[in-house]
Coordinates of N, CA and C in Angstrom, one line a residue:
V101 N 82.0 88.7 105.0 CA 83.0 88.0 104.6 C 84.1 87.4 105.3
Q102 N 84.2 86.3 105.4 CA 85.2 85.6 106.1 C 86.0 85.1 105.3
L103 N 87.4 85.2 105.6 CA 88.8 84.6 105.0 C 89.2 83.5 105.6
Q104 N 90.1 82.7 104.7 CA 90.3 81.2 105.3 C 91.6 81.0 104.9
A105 N 92.4 81.7 105.4 CA 94.2 81.0 105.0 C 94.7 79.8 105.5
S106 N 95.5 79.1 104.5 CA 95.7 77.8 104.8 C 97.3 77.6 103.8
G107 N 97.7 76.6 103.9 CA 99.1 76.1 103.4 C 100.5 76.4 104.3
G108 N 100.2 77.1 105.2 CA 101.4 77.0 106.1 C 102.0 76.0 106.7
G109 N 103.3 75.9 106.7 CA 104.1 74.7 107.4 C 105.6 74.9 107.8
F110 N 105.9 73.8 107.7 CA 107.8 73.5 108.1 C 108.8 73.4 106.8
V111 N 109.3 74.0 106.5 CA 110.1 74.1 105.3 C 111.4 74.2 105.8
Q112 N 112.6 73.6 104.9 CA 113.7 74.2 104.8 C 114.4 75.5 104.3
A113 N 115.2 76.1 104.3 CA 115.5 77.0 103.4 C 115.8 76.7 102.1
G114 N 115.5 77.8 101.3 CA 115.5 77.3 99.8 C 114.3 76.4 99.3
G115 N 113.3 76.0 100.2 CA 112.3 75.4 100.0 C 111.0 76.3 99.5
S116 N 110.0 75.8 99.2 CA 109.0 76.4 98.9 C 107.3 76.1 99.5
L117 N 106.4 76.9 99.4 CA 105.4 76.9 100.3 C 104.6 77.7 99.3
R118 N 103.0 77.2 99.2 CA 101.9 78.0 98.5 C 100.9 77.9 99.5
L119 N 100.5 79.4 100.0 CA 99.5 79.8 100.5 C 98.1 80.0 99.9
S120 N 97.0 79.7 100.4 CA 96.0 80.1 99.9 C 95.0 81.0 100.9
C121 N 94.1 81.5 100.4 CA 93.2 82.6 101.2 C 91.6 82.5 100.0
A122 N 90.8 81.9 100.9 CA 89.3 81.9 100.2 C 88.7 82.3 100.9
A123 N 87.6 82.9 100.2 CA 86.8 83.8 100.8 C 85.6 83.4 100.9
S124 N 84.6 83.3 102.1 CA 83.6 82.8 102.0 C 82.0 83.4 101.2
A125 N 82.4 84.7 100.8 CA 81.5 85.4 100.1 C 82.2 86.4 99.2
R126 N 81.3 86.6 98.3 CA 82.0 87.3 97.2 C 82.3 88.7 97.6
T127 N 83.8 88.8 97.9 CA 84.1 90.2 98.2 C 84.1 91.4 97.0
S128 N 84.0 92.5 97.2 CA 83.8 93.5 96.4 C 84.6 93.5 95.1
S129 N 83.5 93.4 94.0 CA 84.2 93.2 92.8 C 85.3 94.3 92.5
G130 N 86.3 93.3 92.2 CA 87.4 94.0 91.3 C 88.4 94.8 92.8
G131 N 88.2 94.5 94.1 CA 88.7 94.9 95.2 C 90.2 94.3 95.5
A132 N 90.5 94.5 96.3 CA 92.4 94.0 96.5 C 92.0 93.4 97.6
R133 N 93.3 92.2 97.3 CA 93.8 91.3 98.6 C 94.8 91.2 98.8
A134 N 95.2 91.2 99.7 CA 96.3 91.0 100.3 C 97.3 90.6 101.2
W135 N 98.1 89.9 101.3 CA 99.1 89.2 102.8 C 100.0 89.9 103.0
F136 N 99.6 89.9 104.3 CA 100.5 90.5 105.6 C 101.2 89.2 106.4
R137 N 102.5 89.9 107.4 CA 102.7 88.6 108.1 C 103.4 89.4 109.3
Q138 N 103.7 88.5 110.2 CA 104.1 89.3 111.7 C 105.0 88.0 112.0
A139 N 106.2 88.4 112.4 CA 107.4 87.5 113.1 C 106.9 88.0 114.6
P140 N 107.5 86.8 115.4 CA 107.6 86.6 116.7 C 108.5 88.0 117.0
G141 N 108.0 88.8 117.7 CA 108.4 90.3 118.5 C 108.5 91.3 117.7
K142 N 107.7 91.2 116.3 CA 107.8 92.0 115.4 C 106.5 92.8 114.7
E143 N 106.6 93.6 114.4 CA 105.1 94.3 113.4 C 104.7 93.6 112.7
R144 N 103.4 93.6 112.6 CA 102.9 93.1 111.2 C 103.2 94.0 110.1
E145 N 103.5 93.2 108.9 CA 104.4 94.0 108.0 C 103.6 93.4 106.4
F146 N 103.4 94.7 105.2 CA 102.9 94.2 104.0 C 104.2 93.0 103.6
V147 N 103.6 92.2 102.7 CA 104.1 91.2 101.9 C 103.7 91.3 100.5
A148 N 102.3 91.2 99.9 CA 102.1 91.3 98.6 C 100.8 91.3 98.6
A149 N 99.9 92.3 97.2 CA 98.7 92.5 97.1 C 98.2 92.7 95.4
I150 N 97.4 92.2 95.3 CA 96.9 92.3 93.8 C 95.1 92.9 93.8
R151 N 95.3 93.8 93.0 CA 93.7 94.6 93.0 C 93.6 93.8 91.8
Q152 N 92.0 93.1 92.1 CA 91.4 92.2 91.2 C 91.0 93.0 89.6
R153 N 90.6 94.3 90.0 CA 89.5 94.7 88.6 C 90.7 94.9 87.5
D154 N 92.0 95.1 87.7 CA 93.0 95.5 87.0 C 94.3 94.7 87.4
S155 N 94.2 93.8 88.1 CA 95.6 93.1 88.2 C 97.0 93.7 88.7
V156 N 96.4 95.0 89.2 CA 97.8 95.5 89.6 C 98.5 94.9 91.0
I157 N 99.6 94.6 91.1 CA 100.3 93.8 91.7 C 101.3 94.4 92.6
R158 N 101.6 94.4 93.5 CA 102.6 95.1 94.7 C 103.2 94.1 95.5
Y159 N 104.5 94.1 96.1 CA 105.3 93.3 96.3 C 106.5 94.2 97.6
A160 N 106.7 93.6 98.7 CA 107.7 94.4 99.4 C 108.8 93.4 98.8
D161 N 109.8 94.6 99.2 CA 111.3 94.6 98.1 C 112.0 93.1 99.1
S162 N 111.5 93.0 100.5 CA 112.0 91.6 100.8 C 111.9 90.0 100.0
V163 N 110.7 90.5 99.5 CA 110.2 89.4 98.9 C 110.2 89.2 97.2
K164 N 110.5 90.3 96.7 CA 110.3 90.2 95.4 C 110.8 89.3 94.4
G165 N 110.9 88.6 93.6 CA 111.6 87.8 92.8 C 111.7 86.7 93.5
R166 N 110.7 86.6 94.5 CA 110.8 84.9 95.3 C 109.3 84.6 95.5
F167 N 108.5 85.6 95.9 CA 107.0 85.4 96.0 C 106.4 86.1 94.7
T168 N 105.1 85.2 94.3 CA 104.3 85.5 93.6 C 103.0 85.3 94.1
I169 N 102.1 86.5 93.8 CA 100.6 86.6 94.1 C 99.7 86.4 93.2
A170 N 98.7 85.5 93.0 CA 97.9 85.5 92.0 C 96.1 85.1 92.3
K171 N 95.5 85.3 91.8 CA 94.0 85.1 91.7 C 93.3 84.2 90.6
D172 N 92.4 83.4 91.5 CA 91.2 82.5 90.9 C 89.9 83.1 91.2
A173 N 89.2 83.7 90.1 CA 88.2 84.7 90.6 C 87.4 83.5 90.6
A174 N 87.4 82.6 89.5 CA 86.0 81.4 89.8 C 85.9 80.9 91.3
K175 N 87.2 80.6 92.2 CA 87.1 79.9 93.2 C 87.2 81.1 94.4
N176 N 87.2 82.7 94.3 CA 87.3 83.5 95.0 C 88.3 83.2 96.0
T177 N 89.5 83.0 95.2 CA 91.2 82.9 96.3 C 91.8 83.1 95.5
V178 N 92.7 83.5 96.6 CA 93.9 84.2 96.0 C 95.0 83.5 97.1
Y179 N 96.3 83.4 95.9 CA 97.4 82.5 96.2 C 98.9 83.4 96.8
L180 N 99.6 82.8 97.4 CA 100.9 83.1 97.7 C 101.8 82.1 97.2
Q181 N 102.9 82.0 96.1 CA 103.6 81.2 95.9 C 104.9 81.6 96.4
M182 N 105.0 80.9 97.5 CA 106.6 81.4 98.2 C 107.8 80.3 97.7
D183 N 108.7 81.2 97.3 CA 109.8 80.2 96.6 C 111.0 80.9 97.1
A184 N 112.0 79.9 97.2 CA 113.8 80.1 97.9 C 113.0 80.6 99.4
L185 N 113.1 80.4 100.2 CA 112.2 80.6 101.3 C 113.8 80.9 102.4
K186 N 113.5 81.6 103.0 CA 114.6 82.0 104.2 C 114.0 82.0 105.6
P187 N 114.9 81.8 106.3 CA 114.4 81.5 108.0 C 114.0 82.9 107.7
E188 N 114.5 84.2 107.8 CA 113.6 85.4 107.8 C 112.1 85.2 107.4
D189 N 111.6 84.2 106.6 CA 110.4 84.7 106.4 C 109.5 84.0 107.3
T190 N 110.0 83.3 108.2 CA 109.8 82.8 109.4 C 108.2 83.8 110.1
A191 N 107.2 83.5 109.8 CA 106.0 84.1 110.5 C 104.8 83.6 110.1
I192 N 103.3 84.4 110.9 CA 102.3 84.0 110.8 C 101.8 85.0 109.4
Y193 N 101.3 84.2 108.4 CA 100.9 85.0 107.4 C 99.3 85.1 107.5
Y194 N 99.0 86.5 107.1 CA 97.3 86.9 107.3 C 97.1 87.4 106.2
C195 N 95.8 86.6 105.3 CA 95.3 87.4 104.2 C 94.1 88.4 104.7
A196 N 94.3 89.0 103.7 CA 93.3 90.2 103.6 C 92.6 91.0 102.7
A197 N 91.2 91.4 102.8 CA 90.5 91.8 101.2 C 90.3 93.4 102.3
D198 N 89.9 94.2 101.2 CA 89.5 95.5 101.0 C 88.1 96.1 100.8
G199 N 87.1 97.1 100.7 CA 86.5 97.4 100.6 C 86.3 97.6 99.1
G200 N 87.1 97.5 98.4 CA 87.1 97.8 96.7 C 87.2 98.9 96.4
R201 N 88.1 99.8 97.2 CA 88.1 101.5 96.5 C 89.8 101.7 96.9
T202 N 90.1 100.4 97.1 CA 91.8 100.9 97.5 C 93.0 101.5 96.3
I203 N 93.4 102.5 96.4 CA 94.3 103.3 95.5 C 95.8 102.3 95.3
V204 N 96.0 102.5 94.2 CA 97.4 101.8 94.1 C 98.3 101.9 95.2
S205 N 98.9 103.2 95.8 CA 99.5 103.7 96.7 C 99.4 103.2 97.7
A206 N 97.9 103.0 98.1 CA 97.8 102.3 99.2 C 97.4 100.6 99.7
L207 N 98.0 100.0 98.6 CA 97.9 98.7 98.8 C 98.5 97.7 99.8
S208 N 99.7 98.5 100.0 CA 101.0 98.2 101.1 C 100.2 98.6 102.7
S209 N 99.3 99.4 102.5 CA 98.7 99.7 104.0 C 97.9 98.8 104.4
A210 N 97.9 98.5 105.6 CA 96.9 97.6 106.5 C 95.8 98.2 106.8
A211 N 95.9 99.6 106.9 CA 94.6 100.5 107.1 C 93.6 100.2 106.1
S212 N 94.0 99.8 105.0 CA 93.3 99.6 103.6 C 92.7 98.6 103.5
Y213 N 92.5 97.6 104.6 CA 91.8 96.4 104.4 C 90.7 96.1 105.8
H214 N 89.7 95.6 105.1 CA 88.8 95.9 106.3 C 88.5 94.2 107.2
Y215 N 88.8 93.2 105.8 CA 88.6 91.7 106.5 C 89.7 91.1 106.6
W216 N 90.0 90.2 107.5 CA 91.2 89.7 107.5 C 91.0 88.3 108.2
G217 N 91.9 87.2 107.9 CA 92.0 86.0 107.6 C 92.7 85.6 109.5
Q218 N 92.4 84.2 109.6 CA 92.5 83.9 110.9 C 94.3 83.7 111.0
G219 N 95.4 83.4 110.1 CA 96.8 83.7 109.9 C 97.0 81.8 109.8
T220 N 98.3 81.9 109.1 CA 98.6 80.4 108.8 C 100.3 80.4 109.4
L221 N 100.9 79.7 110.1 CA 102.3 79.7 110.5 C 103.2 79.1 109.3
V222 N 104.0 80.0 108.8 CA 105.2 79.5 108.1 C 106.8 79.4 108.6
T223 N 107.1 78.5 109.2 CA 108.6 78.1 109.8 C 109.7 77.7 108.5
V224 N 110.4 78.4 108.4 CA 111.5 78.0 107.8 C 112.8 78.0 108.6
S225 N 113.9 76.7 108.3 CA 114.5 76.3 109.3 C 116.0 76.7 108.3
S226 N 116.9 76.9 109.1 CA 118.3 77.3 108.3 C 119.1 75.9 108.1

């Protein structure tokens, strides 16, 4: 499975971007897909996840109410709509897919995900 992330760019604070994560092959049916991010000098952190078989969704507290994760099963693609962007959202955003058995409490853990995309850079200016 290869994951291709796209949609990053440069935007002013308060603006919006939509990231896409397309899988090259069918990921485990019903499995979880997630977005993580890594800012310069910081560790990778969880952003959002969706478990496809039942559409359970989780968000990091820092993005709740501003970011929305969604799936398009027909296209095998997951999206991250980012609104009201802040300078602190600046980071490389990575999409990830699991092996299909992630429990809800583990959706925010990077260790749950076996496949990772190459990352897309999001820069938010103040």
